[in-house]
Each structure stands twice: as C-alpha cells, then as structure tokens.
Amino acid sequence: MKEYLTEAEKLTQYAKENLELDERNIFYVKNRLLEVLPFCSDPFSDEDIDKIYDILSLTPDKIDEKFHRLVKEDCKKATDWLYDYCVKNQYVKRDRLDKNPRFDVSNGLIVTINKAKPEFRDPNKARTGNSVDGGFCSCVICRENEGFGARNKRNLRTVSLNLGGQNWFWQYSPYGYFNQHGIAVNCEHIPMHVDRETFSRLMDFVDIFPHYFIGCNAPLQRIGGSVLAHDHYQGGGEVLPLFKAKIKRFFKDESNPSLKIGILDWPGTVIRIIGGDREAISAVADKIRVTWESYTDTNLGIVANDGEQHNAISPTVIKTATGYEMNIILRSNITSERYPDGVFHAHPEYHSVKKESIGLIEAQGLFILPGRLEAQLSEIETAIEKGLPLDSEDFTLVYEETKTLVKKGYDVHTAMKEELGSICYRILQNTAVFKKEEDFCAFMIKAGYTA
Ligand SMILES: [Zn+2]
C-alpha cells in the first residue's frame, strides 16, 4: 500500500486545489484512492481516470447546490465554474478537444475535425438512443448514468434545470464540438419531439443562460441527432455562423405585428422570428411547424408523409439585447432510389468528407468532420505537391478542386481548408428543402404570412 501513498497524496492535493475537496474529507478520499490505485494501469487508462476523478470530485448534490448559488449571483459565472470543474475532473476531454483541427472558412462556415469521437454511421441506433440491453438506464443520456461505471460515467456531474415547469438537467459533453458544448436533457426518458412547448422551453433556457444558444434536433432519423429516444437539446457558448446570417426577405404576420419574421440568406432553409413577446414567438414558430409537417410539393421532391413522416423542423434560439431570435430550420428526411441516404442529405459525391447525418450543429454552419480525414487529406496534399495521382477514387473531387485552387495561387494547405469549407457549403445546400426563393415564399404564404 505504501508505494501508492505518494500518488494518493498528489491526487488529493490536486483535488484540494482544483476540485474543492474539503479538508474534512481528505483522509476519507485518500483511503478510497489507496483502494483503487493498486488496480490501475501505468499510465492510467480512461477507466482508471474515471474512477480516480470520481473519488476526487464533489458529489452531485454539492455540485448542484454550488451551481445554483452561482446562478443567482451571475449565470455566466455559474456555467464557467461548472465547465471548468468538468474539465478539471476529466469528464470533458479538453486536452483531446484542443488537438482537434478547427478553422474558419472564407464563406463564413466553421470546420472542425473531431479526432476524439468515433464516426457515427448507423442512423438506426439513434432510434433506440444507443440503448444497452440489460442496463437499468434506458439510454446513454438518461440521468441515471451519473456515476454509472459500466459506461465510464463515474465522474459525470449534472445540474438540475426547470424548463417549462418540467424537470430537466444540464451536462457538458465529454467530446464537445465547440465552446462549452452541453446538452439539456429531460429527466424523463421520453422520445425527442418538437411541439409548441418546445419553443417555450428553449426560451426558458436562454432566459436562465442568455450567453448560451440552445436548439433542438429534428426528431426524425437521418436528419437529427444520435439519440432520438430521449428528449434533449444542444447548446453552449459559441456564436455559430447561422446567427450572423441576415434576413433576406421579410414577411408580415397580421396577428403578431410586433415580430420581425423573415427568410435567411443562408444555404439551408431557415426562417427567423425576432421579438420580445414569448407567446407570439411560440405561436408563429408553431404555425410554421404545423404547416411544414404537412407540406407537400412533389415537383420539389417534398412529401410530408407517405405512411412515414418526412418533414420536421429544428428550432434554435439565442437571446439578444432586444429579445429572442428564434431560427426555424426546415428539414426533410425523404429518400429516393437516386438518393438512398436522403434527398436532402449530403449527396454521394461528398460522402468521402461527410456521410453522417447533418444535425442541428452543422445546419447552423459548424461542421464536425470525421477524424480519419486528417490522414486522408494530408495524403492528398502531398500528392498535389508532388504532382502524383491519387490512390483512391473516393477523393477525386477534393483532389481536382484543391488542385484548381492551388493553381489560383493558394498554398496547398489553405487550398484544402477552403475546399473543405466549400464542400460543407454545398452539403448545406443539399439539405435545403427550397432551392429557390420563390418556392420558399410560396411556403411562407401558405403558412399565412404576407410578403
Ligand atoms: Zn434516456
């Protein structure tokens, strides 16, 4: 046991300095560490880290208590504290996230390559919420996972929220895609859905955390998130490209004259509602939802329901000095013979770059590309520099277009970044349900708004 004493002391010292370990608990924590350390590998495995930092962390009740005390003082201070805590207790894999390449592209999009998270290729799994047979937690995001060893969630800490009178909780993602990326989750394991109360809950969230955005994935397979079985939202402290997009055409709503409503100058199909009247915003957002969920235009390939529901919306909101800005993204998951993965999904010529569902975060202009690309793109860059042909046909498009940019004077690395950004932009155009403004306007008129 003695040989582990130094390590245990080092760790308790760390917890005193970083994890608010109380003096009163030091003997207790050290003894618990001495029980675990002999079974840990050198260096510590992910599971070891999980076990050790759980022992070093405050219990969930203490975390919740302190968080809510801070919220009363200053909500940003509260989220900064919690995020920092989750980094220091090793639940958020910050060191790995910092190694992910990330860059802004000249077309306004943000591209990241996520080396920390495995590529998600099975949309069927989303339906069940990646449930594990025999576990007492119904899915991977149920609150019952807090401290759950079998899923390496021993050091997970969540905080309670009240959204629309319901019990929800907030937690940070271990492999976040952007600044302070987290999820707000219903305490009850019920399926993802968007209805009128959703808009109200989203606005409740930004009332508590006005420095965060929050949005809800479309609750259908192939266009939504990876856990459809459990109601949850995604948010965090990042200004996403969509928020900077401007309204290109305004519409009037006679019954809600205080609101500004318009369609966005954006590659996807998005309506923005701006105003301070929460009830009015919910009413308009819900009218758009209901209209879209039954909207069919076969000439455009849009079929609301053919026995299976295909149209859904994805709402996302921020709070500004003048009120709320609610963005409603129209989505369709319909497939065809030509596009078996989705007519309004990334088309096959772009699958070498991105084949996964285009979810809420990407629809807002921040793309998360698979980790494998780092090596693949670096090979292409080398091939271009040395004037060699490509081994794999999958990347012909990227290779040819990057070469064209290099001929225009870009260095090969910058050219590759611009090429990726350009492909992401075209993927967003693929997801647009209305490619022409006149078709979009026809929908708005159908929903009851006048130009
Ligand atoms: Zn669940």
PDB file of N, CA, C and O and ligand atoms in Angstrom, residues 129 137-145 185-186 188-190 227 229-231, ligand 1:
ATOM      1  N   GLY A 129     -31.695   5.279 -29.049  1.00  0.00           N
ATOM      2  CA  GLY A 129     -30.869   6.042 -28.122  1.00  0.00           C
ATOM      3  C   GLY A 129     -29.654   5.255 -27.690  1.00  0.00           C
ATOM      4  O   GLY A 129     -29.170   5.381 -26.575  1.00  0.00           O
ATOM      5  N   CYS A 137     -30.300   1.984 -16.996  1.00  0.00           N
ATOM      6  CA  CYS A 137     -30.534   3.262 -17.652  1.00  0.00           C
ATOM      7  C   CYS A 137     -31.106   2.935 -19.020  1.00  0.00           C
ATOM      8  O   CYS A 137     -30.543   2.127 -19.751  1.00  0.00           O
ATOM      9  N   SER A 138     -32.214   3.564 -19.375  1.00  0.00           N
ATOM     10  CA  SER A 138     -32.837   3.249 -20.665  1.00  0.00           C
ATOM     11  C   SER A 138     -31.952   3.626 -21.840  1.00  0.00           C
ATOM     12  O   SER A 138     -32.023   3.025 -22.891  1.00  0.00           O
ATOM     13  N   CYS A 139     -31.139   4.666 -21.701  1.00  0.00           N
ATOM     14  CA  CYS A 139     -30.283   5.064 -22.832  1.00  0.00           C
ATOM     15  C   CYS A 139     -29.046   5.787 -22.316  1.00  0.00           C
ATOM     16  O   CYS A 139     -28.885   5.990 -21.116  1.00  0.00           O
ATOM     17  N   VAL A 140     -28.178   6.206 -23.259  1.00  0.00           N
ATOM     18  CA  VAL A 140     -26.892   6.791 -22.871  1.00  0.00           C
ATOM     19  C   VAL A 140     -26.988   8.184 -22.261  1.00  0.00           C
ATOM     20  O   VAL A 140     -26.016   8.659 -21.673  1.00  0.00           O
ATOM     21  N   ILE A 141     -28.144   8.865 -22.420  1.00  0.00           N
ATOM     22  CA  ILE A 141     -28.206  10.208 -21.834  1.00  0.00           C
ATOM     23  C   ILE A 141     -29.155  10.327 -20.642  1.00  0.00           C
ATOM     24  O   ILE A 141     -29.325  11.412 -20.095  1.00  0.00           O
ATOM     25  N   CYS A 142     -29.773   9.225 -20.234  1.00  0.00           N
ATOM     26  CA  CYS A 142     -30.620   9.256 -19.035  1.00  0.00           C
ATOM     27  C   CYS A 142     -29.811   9.757 -17.836  1.00  0.00           C
ATOM     28  O   CYS A 142     -28.616   9.489 -17.731  1.00  0.00           O
ATOM     29  N   ARG A 143     -30.463  10.459 -16.925  1.00  0.00           N
ATOM     30  CA  ARG A 143     -29.741  10.992 -15.779  1.00  0.00           C
ATOM     31  C   ARG A 143     -29.217   9.876 -14.871  1.00  0.00           C
ATOM     32  O   ARG A 143     -28.250  10.074 -14.120  1.00  0.00           O
ATOM     33  N   GLU A 144     -29.843   8.726 -14.951  1.00  0.00           N
ATOM     34  CA  GLU A 144     -29.389   7.588 -14.145  1.00  0.00           C
ATOM     35  C   GLU A 144     -27.941   7.197 -14.448  1.00  0.00           C
ATOM     36  O   GLU A 144     -27.338   6.430 -13.717  1.00  0.00           O
ATOM     37  N   ASN A 145     -27.381   7.729 -15.547  1.00  0.00           N
ATOM     38  CA  ASN A 145     -25.988   7.426 -15.887  1.00  0.00           C
ATOM     39  C   ASN A 145     -24.974   8.133 -14.983  1.00  0.00           C
ATOM     40  O   ASN A 145     -23.792   7.795 -15.015  1.00  0.00           O
ATOM     41  N   VAL A 185     -31.287  17.923 -20.896  1.00  0.00           N
ATOM     42  CA  VAL A 185     -31.963  16.637 -21.064  1.00  0.00           C
ATOM     43  C   VAL A 185     -33.178  16.568 -20.144  1.00  0.00           C
ATOM     44  O   VAL A 185     -33.115  16.957 -18.969  1.00  0.00           O
ATOM     45  N   ASN A 186     -34.261  16.051 -20.679  1.00  0.00           N
ATOM     46  CA  ASN A 186     -35.467  15.811 -19.881  1.00  0.00           C
ATOM     47  C   ASN A 186     -35.150  14.737 -18.843  1.00  0.00           C
ATOM     48  O   ASN A 186     -34.524  13.721 -19.162  1.00  0.00           O
ATOM     49  N   GLU A 188     -37.100  12.778 -17.657  1.00  0.00           N
ATOM     50  CA  GLU A 188     -37.875  11.592 -18.015  1.00  0.00           C
ATOM     51  C   GLU A 188     -37.384  11.052 -19.353  1.00  0.00           C
ATOM     52  O   GLU A 188     -37.117  11.831 -20.279  1.00  0.00           O
ATOM     53  N   HIS A 189     -37.287   9.736 -19.474  1.00  0.00           N
ATOM     54  CA  HIS A 189     -36.855   9.131 -20.745  1.00  0.00           C
ATOM     55  C   HIS A 189     -38.046   9.063 -21.699  1.00  0.00           C
ATOM     56  O   HIS A 189     -38.752   8.072 -21.771  1.00  0.00           O
ATOM     57  N   ILE A 190     -38.288  10.173 -22.414  1.00  0.00           N
ATOM     58  CA  ILE A 190     -39.370  10.192 -23.408  1.00  0.00           C
ATOM     59  C   ILE A 190     -38.766  10.600 -24.751  1.00  0.00           C
ATOM     60  O   ILE A 190     -37.736  11.263 -24.784  1.00  0.00           O
ATOM     61  N   VAL A 227     -29.385  10.508 -30.589  1.00  0.00           N
ATOM     62  CA  VAL A 227     -30.249   9.905 -29.568  1.00  0.00           C
ATOM     63  C   VAL A 227     -31.672  10.446 -29.727  1.00  0.00           C
ATOM     64  O   VAL A 227     -32.017  11.494 -29.200  1.00  0.00           O
ATOM     65  N   ALA A 229     -34.357   8.672 -28.911  1.00  0.00           N
ATOM     66  CA  ALA A 229     -35.236   8.025 -27.946  1.00  0.00           C
ATOM     67  C   ALA A 229     -35.438   8.869 -26.686  1.00  0.00           C
ATOM     68  O   ALA A 229     -36.334   8.602 -25.903  1.00  0.00           O
ATOM     69  N   HIS A 230     -34.585   9.877 -26.502  1.00  0.00           N
ATOM     70  CA  HIS A 230     -34.660  10.652 -25.267  1.00  0.00           C
ATOM     71  C   HIS A 230     -34.636  12.153 -25.592  1.00  0.00           C
ATOM     72  O   HIS A 230     -33.700  12.644 -26.222  1.00  0.00           O
ATOM     73  N   ASP A 231     -35.666  12.843 -25.131  1.00  0.00           N
ATOM     74  CA  ASP A 231     -35.831  14.263 -25.403  1.00  0.00           C
ATOM     75  C   ASP A 231     -34.660  15.082 -24.854  1.00  0.00           C
ATOM     76  O   ASP A 231     -34.391  15.037 -23.654  1.00  0.00           O
TER      77      ASP A 231
HETATM   78 ZN    ZN B   1     -32.840   8.028 -21.720  1.00  0.00          ZN
END
